Amino acid sequence: MLTKTFSLLSVVLILGLTSIGVVAATKDKATELPKNCQYLKEVATNQTRIRKQIDAIGKKNFNTDFAVPSGVKFASFKGVMVPENDGKYGVTINLKYADNSVNSAFQKNVEMKRGETYSLPFQSPTGRQPYQINFNINGANNNAYTIAVMACK
């Protein structure tokens, strides 16, 4: 098991009392699934890892939604992103709730390196359990990336 984690990038965003960071890590460490966690499934494909290519000209294909299972209380979440291109990615993570409200859990432009695995930990800023997690990722036209989300009890 690979345990070495290195911080090539450390971006901290304070939302209320919640501190959220982005860390480049070794792939094995960032994607290692702790026993109290599970990967969430994307709503359209039912897959846990989704590859997307940015269409900046048509301003589409920015959103990816992951379903949060009902009946389970998760304390934290972690996005795992692997870009296929060097560049700046605008990352916004929105949490959708049963009452149709939405809260932003993370919003930052992050400089990323091709092939690095980025860990994006976040929590519900309200403490409420979302039913869906939306990733809105933009950047240079045709840049591609793979995204996954862990939910942890």
CSV table of C-alpha atoms in Angstrom, one decimal:
chain,number,residue,atom,x,y,z
A,1,MET,CA,0.0,0.0,0.0
A,2,LEU,CA,1.4,3.4,-1.0
A,3,THR,CA,1.1,5.9,1.8
A,4,LYS,CA,3.3,8.7,0.6
A,5,THR,CA,1.3,11.9,-0.1
A,6,PHE,CA,2.9,14.9,-1.5
A,7,SER,CA,1.6,18.5,-1.7
A,8,LEU,CA,2.4,19.9,-5.1
A,9,LEU,CA,-0.5,22.2,-4.7
A,10,SER,CA,-2.3,23.4,-1.6
A,11,VAL,CA,-5.2,25.7,-2.0
A,12,VAL,CA,-7.3,26.6,1.0
A,13,LEU,CA,-10.8,28.1,0.9
A,14,ILE,CA,-12.7,29.0,4.0
A,15,LEU,CA,-16.4,28.7,3.9
A,16,GLY,CA,-17.9,29.7,7.2
A,17,LEU,CA,-16.0,27.5,9.7
A,18,THR,CA,-15.2,24.8,7.1
A,19,SER,CA,-11.7,24.6,5.7
A,20,ILE,CA,-11.4,23.0,2.3
A,21,GLY,CA,-8.2,22.1,0.5
A,22,VAL,CA,-7.1,20.8,-2.8
A,23,VAL,CA,-4.0,18.5,-2.7
A,24,ALA,CA,-2.2,16.7,-5.5
A,25,ALA,CA,-1.5,13.2,-4.2
A,26,THR,CA,-0.2,9.9,-5.4
A,27,LYS,CA,-2.9,8.1,-7.3
A,28,ASP,CA,-3.0,5.1,-5.0
A,29,LYS,CA,-3.4,7.4,-1.9
A,30,ALA,CA,-6.0,9.7,-3.4
A,31,THR,CA,-8.2,6.8,-4.8
A,32,GLU,CA,-7.7,4.4,-1.9
A,33,LEU,CA,-11.2,3.8,-0.5
A,34,PRO,CA,-11.4,3.8,3.3
A,35,LYS,CA,-13.6,1.2,5.0
A,36,ASN,CA,-16.2,3.8,6.0
A,37,CYS,CA,-16.5,5.3,2.5
A,38,GLN,CA,-18.1,4.4,-0.8
A,39,TYR,CA,-17.9,5.8,-4.3
A,40,LEU,CA,-21.0,7.5,-5.5
A,41,LYS,CA,-22.6,6.8,-8.9
A,42,GLU,CA,-23.1,9.4,-11.6
A,43,VAL,CA,-26.9,9.8,-12.2
A,44,ALA,CA,-26.9,9.3,-16.0
A,45,THR,CA,-24.5,6.4,-16.4
A,46,ASN,CA,-24.6,4.7,-13.0
A,47,GLN,CA,-20.7,4.7,-13.2
A,48,THR,CA,-18.4,5.7,-10.3
A,49,ARG,CA,-15.7,7.3,-12.5
A,50,ILE,CA,-16.7,9.7,-15.3
A,51,ARG,CA,-14.5,11.0,-18.1
A,52,LYS,CA,-15.6,14.4,-19.4
A,53,GLN,CA,-14.2,16.7,-22.2
A,54,ILE,CA,-14.8,20.4,-21.8
A,55,ASP,CA,-16.8,22.2,-24.6
A,56,ALA,CA,-15.9,25.8,-23.7
A,57,ILE,CA,-17.1,27.1,-27.1
A,58,GLY,CA,-20.6,25.7,-26.8
A,59,LYS,CA,-20.5,26.3,-23.0
A,60,LYS,CA,-21.9,22.8,-22.3
A,61,ASN,CA,-20.8,19.6,-20.7
A,62,PHE,CA,-19.6,21.3,-17.6
A,63,ASN,CA,-21.9,19.5,-15.1
A,64,THR,CA,-21.7,16.0,-13.6
A,65,ASP,CA,-24.2,14.9,-11.0
A,66,PHE,CA,-23.6,12.1,-8.5
A,67,ALA,CA,-26.4,10.5,-6.5
A,68,VAL,CA,-26.1,10.3,-2.7
A,69,PRO,CA,-27.9,7.2,-1.4
A,70,SER,CA,-30.8,7.9,1.0
A,71,GLY,CA,-30.9,6.5,4.5
A,72,VAL,CA,-27.2,6.9,5.0
A,73,LYS,CA,-25.7,9.8,6.9
A,74,PHE,CA,-22.3,10.9,5.4
A,75,ALA,CA,-20.0,13.1,7.4
A,76,SER,CA,-17.7,14.1,4.5
A,77,PHE,CA,-17.1,13.8,0.8
A,78,LYS,CA,-14.0,13.8,-1.4
A,79,GLY,CA,-13.9,14.5,-5.1
A,80,VAL,CA,-11.0,12.7,-7.0
A,81,MET,CA,-10.0,14.5,-10.2
A,82,VAL,CA,-7.4,13.5,-12.8
A,83,PRO,CA,-6.9,16.0,-15.6
A,84,GLU,CA,-5.6,14.9,-19.0
A,85,ASN,CA,-4.2,18.3,-19.8
A,86,ASP,CA,-2.2,20.9,-17.9
A,87,GLY,CA,-4.2,24.0,-17.1
A,88,LYS,CA,-6.4,26.0,-14.9
A,89,TYR,CA,-9.7,24.3,-14.1
A,90,GLY,CA,-12.7,26.1,-12.5
A,91,VAL,CA,-14.1,23.7,-10.0
A,92,THR,CA,-17.5,24.3,-8.3
A,93,ILE,CA,-19.1,21.7,-6.1
A,94,ASN,CA,-22.8,22.2,-5.4
A,95,LEU,CA,-24.9,20.1,-3.0
A,96,LYS,CA,-28.6,19.7,-3.8
A,97,TYR,CA,-31.1,19.0,-1.1
A,98,ALA,CA,-34.6,17.5,-1.0
A,99,ASP,CA,-36.3,20.9,-0.5
A,100,ASN,CA,-34.8,22.0,-3.9
A,101,SER,CA,-32.2,24.3,-2.2
A,102,VAL,CA,-28.6,24.3,-3.3
A,103,ASN,CA,-25.4,25.1,-1.4
A,104,SER,CA,-21.9,25.6,-2.8
A,105,ALA,CA,-19.4,23.5,-0.9
A,106,PHE,CA,-16.4,24.5,-3.0
A,107,GLN,CA,-15.6,27.1,-5.7
A,108,LYS,CA,-12.0,27.7,-6.9
A,109,ASN,CA,-9.8,28.0,-9.9
A,110,VAL,CA,-7.1,25.4,-9.6
A,111,GLU,CA,-3.9,25.0,-11.6
A,112,MET,CA,-3.6,21.3,-12.4
A,113,LYS,CA,-1.0,19.1,-14.0
A,114,ARG,CA,-1.7,16.4,-16.5
A,115,GLY,CA,-1.9,12.9,-15.0
A,116,GLU,CA,-1.8,14.1,-11.3
A,117,THR,CA,-4.5,12.9,-9.0
A,118,TYR,CA,-6.2,15.8,-7.1
A,119,SER,CA,-8.1,15.2,-3.9
A,120,LEU,CA,-11.0,17.7,-3.3
A,121,PRO,CA,-12.3,17.1,0.3
A,122,PHE,CA,-15.6,18.9,1.2
A,123,GLN,CA,-18.5,18.8,3.7
A,124,SER,CA,-22.0,20.1,3.6
A,125,PRO,CA,-21.7,23.7,4.7
A,126,THR,CA,-25.2,23.4,6.4
A,127,GLY,CA,-24.7,20.0,7.9
A,128,ARG,CA,-27.7,18.7,6.0
A,129,GLN,CA,-27.5,15.5,3.9
A,130,PRO,CA,-27.7,16.2,0.1
A,131,TYR,CA,-29.4,13.9,-2.3
A,132,GLN,CA,-27.1,14.9,-5.2
A,133,ILE,CA,-23.6,16.3,-5.6
A,134,ASN,CA,-23.0,18.5,-8.7
A,135,PHE,CA,-19.6,19.1,-10.1
A,136,ASN,CA,-19.3,22.1,-12.5
A,137,ILE,CA,-15.9,22.0,-14.1
A,138,ASN,CA,-14.7,24.4,-16.8
A,139,GLY,CA,-11.4,25.2,-18.4
A,140,ALA,CA,-9.8,25.4,-21.8
A,141,ASN,CA,-11.8,23.9,-24.7
A,142,ASN,CA,-11.3,20.2,-25.2
A,143,ASN,CA,-9.4,19.7,-21.9
A,144,ALA,CA,-10.5,16.4,-20.5
A,145,TYR,CA,-10.5,14.9,-17.0
A,146,THR,CA,-11.9,12.0,-15.0
A,147,ILE,CA,-13.9,12.7,-11.8
A,148,ALA,CA,-15.2,10.5,-9.0
A,149,VAL,CA,-16.7,11.2,-5.6
A,150,MET,CA,-16.3,9.3,-2.3
A,151,ALA,CA,-18.9,9.7,0.5
A,152,CYS,CA,-17.7,8.8,4.0
A,153,LYS,CA,-19.6,8.0,7.2
